[in-house]
PDB file of N, CA, C and O in Angstrom:
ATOM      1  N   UNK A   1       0.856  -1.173   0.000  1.00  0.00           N
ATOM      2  CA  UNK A   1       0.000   0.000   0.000  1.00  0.00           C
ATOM      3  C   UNK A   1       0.903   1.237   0.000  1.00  0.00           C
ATOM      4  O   UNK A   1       1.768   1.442   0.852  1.00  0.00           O
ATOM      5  N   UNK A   2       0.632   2.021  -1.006  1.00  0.00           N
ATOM      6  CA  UNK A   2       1.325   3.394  -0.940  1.00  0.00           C
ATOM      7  C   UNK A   2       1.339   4.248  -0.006  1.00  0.00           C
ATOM      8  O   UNK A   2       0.222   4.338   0.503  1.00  0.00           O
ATOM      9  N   UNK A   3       2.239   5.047   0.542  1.00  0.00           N
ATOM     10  CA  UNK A   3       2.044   6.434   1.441  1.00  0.00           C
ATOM     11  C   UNK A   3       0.800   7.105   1.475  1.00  0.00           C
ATOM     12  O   UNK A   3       0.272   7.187   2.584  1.00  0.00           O
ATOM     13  N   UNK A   4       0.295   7.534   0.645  1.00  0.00           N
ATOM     14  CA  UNK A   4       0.046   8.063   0.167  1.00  0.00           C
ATOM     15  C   UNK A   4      -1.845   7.643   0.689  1.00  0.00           C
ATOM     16  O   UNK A   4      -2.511   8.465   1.319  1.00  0.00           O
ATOM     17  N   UNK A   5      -2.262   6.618   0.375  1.00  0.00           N
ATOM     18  CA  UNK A   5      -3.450   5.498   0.609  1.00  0.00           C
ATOM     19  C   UNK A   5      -3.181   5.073   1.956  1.00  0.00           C
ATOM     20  O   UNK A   5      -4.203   4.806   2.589  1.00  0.00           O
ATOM     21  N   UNK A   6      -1.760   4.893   2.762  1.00  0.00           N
ATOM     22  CA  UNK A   6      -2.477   4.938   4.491  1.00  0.00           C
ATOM     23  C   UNK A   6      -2.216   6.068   4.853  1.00  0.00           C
ATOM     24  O   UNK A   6      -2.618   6.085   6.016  1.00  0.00           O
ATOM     25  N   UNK A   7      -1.698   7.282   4.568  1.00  0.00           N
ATOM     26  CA  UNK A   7      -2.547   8.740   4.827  1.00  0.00           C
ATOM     27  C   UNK A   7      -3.707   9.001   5.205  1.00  0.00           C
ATOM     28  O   UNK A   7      -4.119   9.476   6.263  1.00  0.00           O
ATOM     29  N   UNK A   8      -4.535   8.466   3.735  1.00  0.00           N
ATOM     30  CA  UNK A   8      -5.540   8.845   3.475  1.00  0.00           C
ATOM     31  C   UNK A   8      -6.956   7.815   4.500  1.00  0.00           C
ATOM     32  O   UNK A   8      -8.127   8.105   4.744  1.00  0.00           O
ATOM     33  N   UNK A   9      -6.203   6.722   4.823  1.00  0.00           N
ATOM     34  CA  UNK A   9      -7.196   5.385   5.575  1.00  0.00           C
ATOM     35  C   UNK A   9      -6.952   5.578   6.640  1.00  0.00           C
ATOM     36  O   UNK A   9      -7.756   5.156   7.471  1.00  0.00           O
ATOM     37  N   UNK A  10      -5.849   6.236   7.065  1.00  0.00           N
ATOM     38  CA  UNK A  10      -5.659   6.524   8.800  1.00  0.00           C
ATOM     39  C   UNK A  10      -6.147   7.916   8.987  1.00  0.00           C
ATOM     40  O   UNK A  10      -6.217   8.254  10.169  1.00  0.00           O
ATOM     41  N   UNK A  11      -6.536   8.894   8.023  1.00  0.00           N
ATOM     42  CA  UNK A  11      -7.337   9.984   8.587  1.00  0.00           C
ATOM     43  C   UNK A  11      -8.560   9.760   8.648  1.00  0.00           C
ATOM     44  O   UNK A  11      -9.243  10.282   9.528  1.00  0.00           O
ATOM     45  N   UNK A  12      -9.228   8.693   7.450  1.00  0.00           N
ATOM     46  CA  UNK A  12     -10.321   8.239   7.831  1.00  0.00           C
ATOM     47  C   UNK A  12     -10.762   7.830   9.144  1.00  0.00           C
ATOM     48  O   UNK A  12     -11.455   8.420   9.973  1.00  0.00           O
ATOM     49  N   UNK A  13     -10.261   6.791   9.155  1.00  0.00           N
ATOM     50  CA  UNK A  13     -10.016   6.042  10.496  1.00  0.00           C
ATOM     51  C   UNK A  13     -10.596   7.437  11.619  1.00  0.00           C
ATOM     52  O   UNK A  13     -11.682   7.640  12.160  1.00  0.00           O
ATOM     53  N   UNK A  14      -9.630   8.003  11.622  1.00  0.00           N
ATOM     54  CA  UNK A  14      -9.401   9.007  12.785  1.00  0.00           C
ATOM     55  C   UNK A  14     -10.878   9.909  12.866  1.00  0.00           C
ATOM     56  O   UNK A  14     -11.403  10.291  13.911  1.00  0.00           O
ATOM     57  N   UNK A  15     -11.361  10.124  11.563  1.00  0.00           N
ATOM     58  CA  UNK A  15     -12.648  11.189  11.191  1.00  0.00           C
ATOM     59  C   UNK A  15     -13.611   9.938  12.141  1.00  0.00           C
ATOM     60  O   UNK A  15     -14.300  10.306  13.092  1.00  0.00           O
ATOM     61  N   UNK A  16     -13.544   8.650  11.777  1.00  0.00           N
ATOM     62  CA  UNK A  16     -14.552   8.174  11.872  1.00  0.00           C
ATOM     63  C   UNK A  16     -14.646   8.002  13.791  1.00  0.00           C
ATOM     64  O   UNK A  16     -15.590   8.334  14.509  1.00  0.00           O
ATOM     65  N   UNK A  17     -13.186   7.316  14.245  1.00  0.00           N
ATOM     66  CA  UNK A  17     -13.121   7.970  15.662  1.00  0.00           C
ATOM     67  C   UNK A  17     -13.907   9.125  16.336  1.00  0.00           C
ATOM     68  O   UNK A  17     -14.869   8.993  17.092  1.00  0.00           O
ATOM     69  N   UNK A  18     -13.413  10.114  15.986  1.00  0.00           N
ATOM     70  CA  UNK A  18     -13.916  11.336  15.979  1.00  0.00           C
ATOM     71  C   UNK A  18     -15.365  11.440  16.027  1.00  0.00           C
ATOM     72  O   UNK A  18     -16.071  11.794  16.971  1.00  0.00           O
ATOM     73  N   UNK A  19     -15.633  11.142  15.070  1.00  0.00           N
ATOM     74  CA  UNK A  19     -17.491  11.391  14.669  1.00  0.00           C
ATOM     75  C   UNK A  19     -18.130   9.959  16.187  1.00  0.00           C
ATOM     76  O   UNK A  19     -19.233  10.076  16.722  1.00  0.00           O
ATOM     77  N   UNK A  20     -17.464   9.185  16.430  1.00  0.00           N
ATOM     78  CA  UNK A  20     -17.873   8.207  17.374  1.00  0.00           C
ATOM     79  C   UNK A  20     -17.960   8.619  18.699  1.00  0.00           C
ATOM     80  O   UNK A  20     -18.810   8.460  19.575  1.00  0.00           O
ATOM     81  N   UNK A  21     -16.638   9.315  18.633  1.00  0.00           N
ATOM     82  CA  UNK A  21     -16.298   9.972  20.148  1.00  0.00           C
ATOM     83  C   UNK A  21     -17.785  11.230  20.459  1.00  0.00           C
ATOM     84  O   UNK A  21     -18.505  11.230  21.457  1.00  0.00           O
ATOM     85  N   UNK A  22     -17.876  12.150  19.304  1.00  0.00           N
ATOM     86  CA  UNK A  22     -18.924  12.546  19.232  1.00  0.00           C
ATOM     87  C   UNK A  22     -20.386  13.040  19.439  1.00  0.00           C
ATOM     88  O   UNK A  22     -20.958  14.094  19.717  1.00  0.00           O
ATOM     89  N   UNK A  23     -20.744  11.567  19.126  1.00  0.00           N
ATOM     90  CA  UNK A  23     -22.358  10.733  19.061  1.00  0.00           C
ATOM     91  C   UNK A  23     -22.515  10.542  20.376  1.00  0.00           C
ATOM     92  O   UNK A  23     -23.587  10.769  20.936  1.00  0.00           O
ATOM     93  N   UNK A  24     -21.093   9.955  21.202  1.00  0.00           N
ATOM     94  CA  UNK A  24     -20.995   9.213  22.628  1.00  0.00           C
ATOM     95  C   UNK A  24     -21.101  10.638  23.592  1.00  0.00           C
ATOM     96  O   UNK A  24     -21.412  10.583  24.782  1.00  0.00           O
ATOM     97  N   UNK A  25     -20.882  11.538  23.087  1.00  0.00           N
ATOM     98  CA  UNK A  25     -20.686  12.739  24.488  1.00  0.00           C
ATOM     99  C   UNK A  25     -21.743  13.183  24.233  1.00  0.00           C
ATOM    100  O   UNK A  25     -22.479  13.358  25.204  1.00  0.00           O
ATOM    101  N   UNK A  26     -22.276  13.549  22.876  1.00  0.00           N
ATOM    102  CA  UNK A  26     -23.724  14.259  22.601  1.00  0.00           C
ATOM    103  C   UNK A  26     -24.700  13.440  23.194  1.00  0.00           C
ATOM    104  O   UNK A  26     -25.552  13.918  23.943  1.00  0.00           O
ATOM    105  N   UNK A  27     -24.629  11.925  22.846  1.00  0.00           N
ATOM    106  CA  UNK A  27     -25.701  10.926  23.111  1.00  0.00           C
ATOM    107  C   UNK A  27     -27.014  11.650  22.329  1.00  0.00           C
ATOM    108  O   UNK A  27     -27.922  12.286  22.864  1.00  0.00           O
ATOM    109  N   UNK A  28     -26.827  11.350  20.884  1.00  0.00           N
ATOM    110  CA  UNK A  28     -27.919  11.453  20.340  1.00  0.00           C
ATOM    111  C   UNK A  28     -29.063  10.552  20.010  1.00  0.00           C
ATOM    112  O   UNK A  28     -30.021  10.866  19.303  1.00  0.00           O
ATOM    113  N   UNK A  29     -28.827   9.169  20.710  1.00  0.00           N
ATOM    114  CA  UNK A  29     -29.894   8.294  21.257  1.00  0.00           C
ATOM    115  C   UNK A  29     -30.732   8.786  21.770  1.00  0.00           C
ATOM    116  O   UNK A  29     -30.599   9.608  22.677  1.00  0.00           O
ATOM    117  N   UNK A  30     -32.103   8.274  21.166  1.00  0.00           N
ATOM    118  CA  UNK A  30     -33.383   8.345  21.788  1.00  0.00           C
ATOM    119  C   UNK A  30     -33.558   7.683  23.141  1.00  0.00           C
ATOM    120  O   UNK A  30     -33.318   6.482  23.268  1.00  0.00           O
ATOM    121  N   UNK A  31     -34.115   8.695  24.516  1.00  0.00           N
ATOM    122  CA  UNK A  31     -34.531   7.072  25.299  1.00  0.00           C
ATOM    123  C   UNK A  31     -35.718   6.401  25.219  1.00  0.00           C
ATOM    124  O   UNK A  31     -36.734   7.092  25.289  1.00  0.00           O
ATOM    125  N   UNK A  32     -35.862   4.939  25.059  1.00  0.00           N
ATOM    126  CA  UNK A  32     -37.085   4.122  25.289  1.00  0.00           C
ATOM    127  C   UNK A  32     -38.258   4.784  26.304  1.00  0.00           C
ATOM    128  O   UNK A  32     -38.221   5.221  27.454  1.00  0.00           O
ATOM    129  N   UNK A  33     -39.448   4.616  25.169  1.00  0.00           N
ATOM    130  CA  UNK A  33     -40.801   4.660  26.111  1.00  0.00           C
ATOM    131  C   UNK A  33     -41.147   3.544  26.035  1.00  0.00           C
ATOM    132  O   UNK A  33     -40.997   2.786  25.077  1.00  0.00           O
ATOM    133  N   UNK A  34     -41.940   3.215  27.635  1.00  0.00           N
ATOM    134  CA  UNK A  34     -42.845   2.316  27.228  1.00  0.00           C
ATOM    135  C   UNK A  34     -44.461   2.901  27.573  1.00  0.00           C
ATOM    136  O   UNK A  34     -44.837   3.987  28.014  1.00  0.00           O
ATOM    137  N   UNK A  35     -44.996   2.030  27.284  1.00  0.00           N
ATOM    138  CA  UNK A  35     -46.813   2.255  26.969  1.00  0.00           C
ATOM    139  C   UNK A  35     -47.715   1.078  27.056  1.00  0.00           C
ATOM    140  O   UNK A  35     -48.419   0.595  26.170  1.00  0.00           O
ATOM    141  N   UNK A  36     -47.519   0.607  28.627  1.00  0.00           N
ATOM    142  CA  UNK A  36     -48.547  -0.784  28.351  1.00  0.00           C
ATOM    143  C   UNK A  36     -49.981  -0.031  29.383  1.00  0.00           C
ATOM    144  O   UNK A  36     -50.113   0.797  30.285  1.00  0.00           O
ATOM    145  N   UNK A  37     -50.533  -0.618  28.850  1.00  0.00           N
ATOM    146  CA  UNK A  37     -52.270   0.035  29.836  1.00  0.00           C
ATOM    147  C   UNK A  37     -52.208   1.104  29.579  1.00  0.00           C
ATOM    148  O   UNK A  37     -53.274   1.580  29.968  1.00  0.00           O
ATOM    149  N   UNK A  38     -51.284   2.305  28.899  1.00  0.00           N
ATOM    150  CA  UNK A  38     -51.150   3.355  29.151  1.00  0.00           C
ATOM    151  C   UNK A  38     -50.790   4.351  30.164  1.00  0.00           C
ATOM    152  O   UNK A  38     -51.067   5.518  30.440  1.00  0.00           O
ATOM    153  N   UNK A  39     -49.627   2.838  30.856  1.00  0.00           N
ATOM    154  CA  UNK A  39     -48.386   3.448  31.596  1.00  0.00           C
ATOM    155  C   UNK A  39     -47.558   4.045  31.232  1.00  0.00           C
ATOM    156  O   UNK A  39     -47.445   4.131  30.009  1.00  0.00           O
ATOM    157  N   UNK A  40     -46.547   4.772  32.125  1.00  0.00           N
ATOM    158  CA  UNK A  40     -45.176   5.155  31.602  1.00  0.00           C
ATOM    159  C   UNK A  40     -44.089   4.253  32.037  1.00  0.00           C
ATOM    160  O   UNK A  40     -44.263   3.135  32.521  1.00  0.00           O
ATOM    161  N   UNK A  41     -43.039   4.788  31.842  1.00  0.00           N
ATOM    162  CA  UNK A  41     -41.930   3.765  32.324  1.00  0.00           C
ATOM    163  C   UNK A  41     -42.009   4.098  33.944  1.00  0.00           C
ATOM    164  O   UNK A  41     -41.879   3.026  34.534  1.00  0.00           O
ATOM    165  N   UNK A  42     -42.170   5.159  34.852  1.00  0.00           N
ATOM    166  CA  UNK A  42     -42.588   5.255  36.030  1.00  0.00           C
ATOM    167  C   UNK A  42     -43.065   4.034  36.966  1.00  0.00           C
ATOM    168  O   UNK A  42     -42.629   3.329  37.875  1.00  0.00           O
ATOM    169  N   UNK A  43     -44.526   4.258  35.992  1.00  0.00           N
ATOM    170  CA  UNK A  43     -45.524   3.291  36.261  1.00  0.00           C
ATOM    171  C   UNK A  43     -45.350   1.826  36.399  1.00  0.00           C
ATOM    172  O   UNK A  43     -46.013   1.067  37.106  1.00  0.00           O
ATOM    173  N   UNK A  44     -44.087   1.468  35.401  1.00  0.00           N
ATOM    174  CA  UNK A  44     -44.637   0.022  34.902  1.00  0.00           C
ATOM    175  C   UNK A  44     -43.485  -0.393  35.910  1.00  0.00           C
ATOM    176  O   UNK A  44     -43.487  -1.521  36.402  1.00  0.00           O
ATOM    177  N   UNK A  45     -42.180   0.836  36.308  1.00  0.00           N
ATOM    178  CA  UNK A  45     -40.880  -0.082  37.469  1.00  0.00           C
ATOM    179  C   UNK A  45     -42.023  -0.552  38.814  1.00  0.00           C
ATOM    180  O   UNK A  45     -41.941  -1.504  39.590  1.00  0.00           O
ATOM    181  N   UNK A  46     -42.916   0.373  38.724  1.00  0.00           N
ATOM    182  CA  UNK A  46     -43.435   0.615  40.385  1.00  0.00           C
ATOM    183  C   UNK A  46     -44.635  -0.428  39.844  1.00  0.00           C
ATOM    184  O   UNK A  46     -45.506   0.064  40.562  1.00  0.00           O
ATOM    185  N   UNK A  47     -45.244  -1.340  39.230  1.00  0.00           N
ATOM    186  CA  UNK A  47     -45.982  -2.107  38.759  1.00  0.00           C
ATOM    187  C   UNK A  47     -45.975  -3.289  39.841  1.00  0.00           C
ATOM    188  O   UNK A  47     -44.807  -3.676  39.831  1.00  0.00           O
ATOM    189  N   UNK A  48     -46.636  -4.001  40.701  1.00  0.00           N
ATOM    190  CA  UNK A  48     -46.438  -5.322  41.041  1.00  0.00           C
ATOM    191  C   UNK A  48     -46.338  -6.280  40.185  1.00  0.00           C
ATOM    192  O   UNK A  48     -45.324  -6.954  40.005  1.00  0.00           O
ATOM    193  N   UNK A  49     -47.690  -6.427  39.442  1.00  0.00           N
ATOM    194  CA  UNK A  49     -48.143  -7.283  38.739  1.00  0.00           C
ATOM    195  C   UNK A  49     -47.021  -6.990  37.515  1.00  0.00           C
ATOM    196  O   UNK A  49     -46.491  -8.078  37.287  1.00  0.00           O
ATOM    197  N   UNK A  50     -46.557  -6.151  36.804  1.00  0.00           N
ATOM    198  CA  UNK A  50     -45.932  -5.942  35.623  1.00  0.00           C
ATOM    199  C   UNK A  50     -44.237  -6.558  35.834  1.00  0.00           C
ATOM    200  O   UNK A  50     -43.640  -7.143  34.930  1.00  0.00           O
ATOM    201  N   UNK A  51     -43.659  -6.290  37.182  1.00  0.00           N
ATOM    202  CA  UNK A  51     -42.234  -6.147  37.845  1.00  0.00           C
ATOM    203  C   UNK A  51     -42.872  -8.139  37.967  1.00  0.00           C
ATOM    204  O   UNK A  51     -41.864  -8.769  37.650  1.00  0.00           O
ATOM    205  N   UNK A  52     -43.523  -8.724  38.140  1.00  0.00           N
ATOM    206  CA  UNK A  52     -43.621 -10.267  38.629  1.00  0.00           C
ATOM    207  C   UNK A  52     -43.710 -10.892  37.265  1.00  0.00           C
ATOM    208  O   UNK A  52     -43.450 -12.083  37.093  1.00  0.00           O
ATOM    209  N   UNK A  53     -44.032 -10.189  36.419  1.00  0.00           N
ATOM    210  CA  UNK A  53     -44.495 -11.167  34.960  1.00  0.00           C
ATOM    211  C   UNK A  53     -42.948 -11.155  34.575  1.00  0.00           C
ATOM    212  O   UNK A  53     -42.375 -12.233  34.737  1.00  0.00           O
ATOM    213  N   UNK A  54     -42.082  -9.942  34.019  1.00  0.00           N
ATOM    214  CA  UNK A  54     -41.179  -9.417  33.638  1.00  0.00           C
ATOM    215  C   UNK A  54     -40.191 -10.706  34.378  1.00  0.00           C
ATOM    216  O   UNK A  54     -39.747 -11.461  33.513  1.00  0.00           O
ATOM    217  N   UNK A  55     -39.863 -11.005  35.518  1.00  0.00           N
ATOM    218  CA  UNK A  55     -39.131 -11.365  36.624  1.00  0.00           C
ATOM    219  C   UNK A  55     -39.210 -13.030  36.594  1.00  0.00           C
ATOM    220  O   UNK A  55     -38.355 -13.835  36.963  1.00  0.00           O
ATOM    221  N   UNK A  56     -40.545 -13.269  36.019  1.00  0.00           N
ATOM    222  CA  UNK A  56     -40.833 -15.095  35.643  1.00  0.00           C
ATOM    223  C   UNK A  56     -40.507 -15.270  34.384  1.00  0.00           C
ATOM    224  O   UNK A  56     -40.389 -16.409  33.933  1.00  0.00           O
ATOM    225  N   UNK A  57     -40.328 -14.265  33.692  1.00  0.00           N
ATOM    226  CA  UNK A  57     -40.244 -14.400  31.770  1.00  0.00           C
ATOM    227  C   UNK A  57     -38.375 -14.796  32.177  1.00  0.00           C
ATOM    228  O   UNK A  57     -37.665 -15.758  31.886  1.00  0.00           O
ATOM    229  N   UNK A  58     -38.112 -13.484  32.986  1.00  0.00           N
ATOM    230  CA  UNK A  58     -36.701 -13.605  32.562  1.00  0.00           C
ATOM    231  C   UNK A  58     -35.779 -14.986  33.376  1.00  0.00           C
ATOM    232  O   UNK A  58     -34.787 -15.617  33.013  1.00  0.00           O
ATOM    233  N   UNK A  59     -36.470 -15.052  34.358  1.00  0.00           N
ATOM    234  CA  UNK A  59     -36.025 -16.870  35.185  1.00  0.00           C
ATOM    235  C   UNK A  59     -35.767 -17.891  34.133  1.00  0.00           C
ATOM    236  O   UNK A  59     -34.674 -18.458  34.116  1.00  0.00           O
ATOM    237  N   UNK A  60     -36.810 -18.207  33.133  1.00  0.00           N
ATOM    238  CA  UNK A  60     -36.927 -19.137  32.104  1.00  0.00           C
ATOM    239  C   UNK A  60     -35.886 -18.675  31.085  1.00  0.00           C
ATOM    240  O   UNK A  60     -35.464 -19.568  30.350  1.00  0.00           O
ATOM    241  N   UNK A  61     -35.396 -17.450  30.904  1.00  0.00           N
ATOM    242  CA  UNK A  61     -33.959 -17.034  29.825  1.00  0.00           C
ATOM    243  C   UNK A  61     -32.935 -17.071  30.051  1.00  0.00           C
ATOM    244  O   UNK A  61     -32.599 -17.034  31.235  1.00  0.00           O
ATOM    245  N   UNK A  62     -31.960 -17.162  29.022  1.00  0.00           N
ATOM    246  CA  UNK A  62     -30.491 -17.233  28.728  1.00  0.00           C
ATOM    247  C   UNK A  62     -30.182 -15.864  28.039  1.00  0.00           C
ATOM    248  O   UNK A  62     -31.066 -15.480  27.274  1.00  0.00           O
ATOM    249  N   UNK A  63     -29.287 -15.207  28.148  1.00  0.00           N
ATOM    250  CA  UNK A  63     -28.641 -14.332  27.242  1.00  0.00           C
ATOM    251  C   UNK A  63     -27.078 -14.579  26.618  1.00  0.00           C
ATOM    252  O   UNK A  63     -26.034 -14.204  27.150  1.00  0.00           O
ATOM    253  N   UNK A  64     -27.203 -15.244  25.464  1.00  0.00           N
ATOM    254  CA  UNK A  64     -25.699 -14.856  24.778  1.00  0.00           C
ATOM    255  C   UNK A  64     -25.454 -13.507  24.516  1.00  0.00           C
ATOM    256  O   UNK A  64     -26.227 -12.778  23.895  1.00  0.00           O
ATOM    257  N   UNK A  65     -24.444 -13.194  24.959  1.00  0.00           N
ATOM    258  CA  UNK A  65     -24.206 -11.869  24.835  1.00  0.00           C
ATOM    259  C   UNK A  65     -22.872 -11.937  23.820  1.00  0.00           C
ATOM    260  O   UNK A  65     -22.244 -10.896  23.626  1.00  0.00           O
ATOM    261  N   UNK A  66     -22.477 -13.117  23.212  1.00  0.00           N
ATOM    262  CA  UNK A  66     -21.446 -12.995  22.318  1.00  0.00           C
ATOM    263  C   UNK A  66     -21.711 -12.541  21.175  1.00  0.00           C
ATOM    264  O   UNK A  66     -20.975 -11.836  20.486  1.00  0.00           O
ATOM    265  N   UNK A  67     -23.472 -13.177  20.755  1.00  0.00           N
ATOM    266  CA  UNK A  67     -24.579 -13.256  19.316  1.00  0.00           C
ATOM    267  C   UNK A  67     -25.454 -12.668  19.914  1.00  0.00           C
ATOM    268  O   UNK A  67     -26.500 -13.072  19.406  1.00  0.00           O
ATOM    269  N   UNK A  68     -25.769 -11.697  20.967  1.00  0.00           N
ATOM    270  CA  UNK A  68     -26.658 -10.716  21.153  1.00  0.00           C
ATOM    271  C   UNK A  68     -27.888 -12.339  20.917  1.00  0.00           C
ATOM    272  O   UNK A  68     -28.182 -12.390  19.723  1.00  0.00           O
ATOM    273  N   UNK A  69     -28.188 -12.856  21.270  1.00  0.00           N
ATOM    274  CA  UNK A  69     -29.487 -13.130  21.423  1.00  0.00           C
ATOM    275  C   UNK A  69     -29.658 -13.955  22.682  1.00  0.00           C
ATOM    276  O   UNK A  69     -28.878 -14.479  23.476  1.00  0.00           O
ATOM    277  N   UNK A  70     -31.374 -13.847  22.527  1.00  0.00           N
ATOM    278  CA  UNK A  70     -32.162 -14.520  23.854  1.00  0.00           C
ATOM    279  C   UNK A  70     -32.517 -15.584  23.836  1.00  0.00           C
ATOM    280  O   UNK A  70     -32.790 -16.058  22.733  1.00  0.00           O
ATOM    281  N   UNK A  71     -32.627 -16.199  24.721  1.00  0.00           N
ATOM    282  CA  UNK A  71     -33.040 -18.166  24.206  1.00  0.00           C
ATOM    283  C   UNK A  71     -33.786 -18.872  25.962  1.00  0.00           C
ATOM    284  O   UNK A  71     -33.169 -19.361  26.908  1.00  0.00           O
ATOM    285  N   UNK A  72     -35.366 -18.620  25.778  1.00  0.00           N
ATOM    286  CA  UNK A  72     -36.008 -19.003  26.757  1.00  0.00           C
ATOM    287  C   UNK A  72     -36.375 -20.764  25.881  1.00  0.00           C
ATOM    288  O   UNK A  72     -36.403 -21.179  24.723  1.00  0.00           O
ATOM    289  N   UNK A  73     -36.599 -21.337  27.267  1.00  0.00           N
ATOM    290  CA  UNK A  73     -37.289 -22.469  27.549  1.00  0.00           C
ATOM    291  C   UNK A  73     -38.758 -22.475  26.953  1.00  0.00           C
ATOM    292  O   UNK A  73     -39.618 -21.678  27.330  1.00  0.00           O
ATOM    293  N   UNK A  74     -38.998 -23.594  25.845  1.00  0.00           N
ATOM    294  CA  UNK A  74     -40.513 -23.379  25.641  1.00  0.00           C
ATOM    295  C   UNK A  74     -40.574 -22.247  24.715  1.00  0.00           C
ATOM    296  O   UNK A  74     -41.765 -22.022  24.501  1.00  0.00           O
ATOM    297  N   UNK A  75     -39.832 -21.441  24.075  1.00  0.00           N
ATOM    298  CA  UNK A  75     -39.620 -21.385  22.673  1.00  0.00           C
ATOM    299  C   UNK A  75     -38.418 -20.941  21.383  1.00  0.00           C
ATOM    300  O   UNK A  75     -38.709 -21.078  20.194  1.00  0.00           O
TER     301      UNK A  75
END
């Protein structure tokens, strides 16, 4: 590879750093609503019934977190 072409791939590189570093301090992520019954997220931490369903779903799960996925019992 020429001078010239990792110049040009390591400033990339660096722009794209940059633009990452960015996104992360701005945090231009949306945060999650939720909306069940026409709760809020308030509502649904302080939920009995909602905090017990949530709490038996997740007993029955696995999380790979290598492949990001979920893998309950029964389906």
């Amino acid at each position: 590879m020429s001078v010239r072409a990792n110049v040009i791939l390591t400033s990339f590189l660096c722009l794209l750093g940059a633009l990452n570093a960015f996104a992360l301090i701005v945090n231009l992520s949306q945060p999650s609503r939720a909306a069940v019954r026409g709760m809020n997220y308030q509502n649904l931490i302080h939920d009995p019934d909602f905090t017990r369903a949530v709490k038996s779903i997740a007993e029955q799960c696995s999380v790979n977190v290598d492949l990001a996925k979920l893998k309950c019992q029964g389906g």
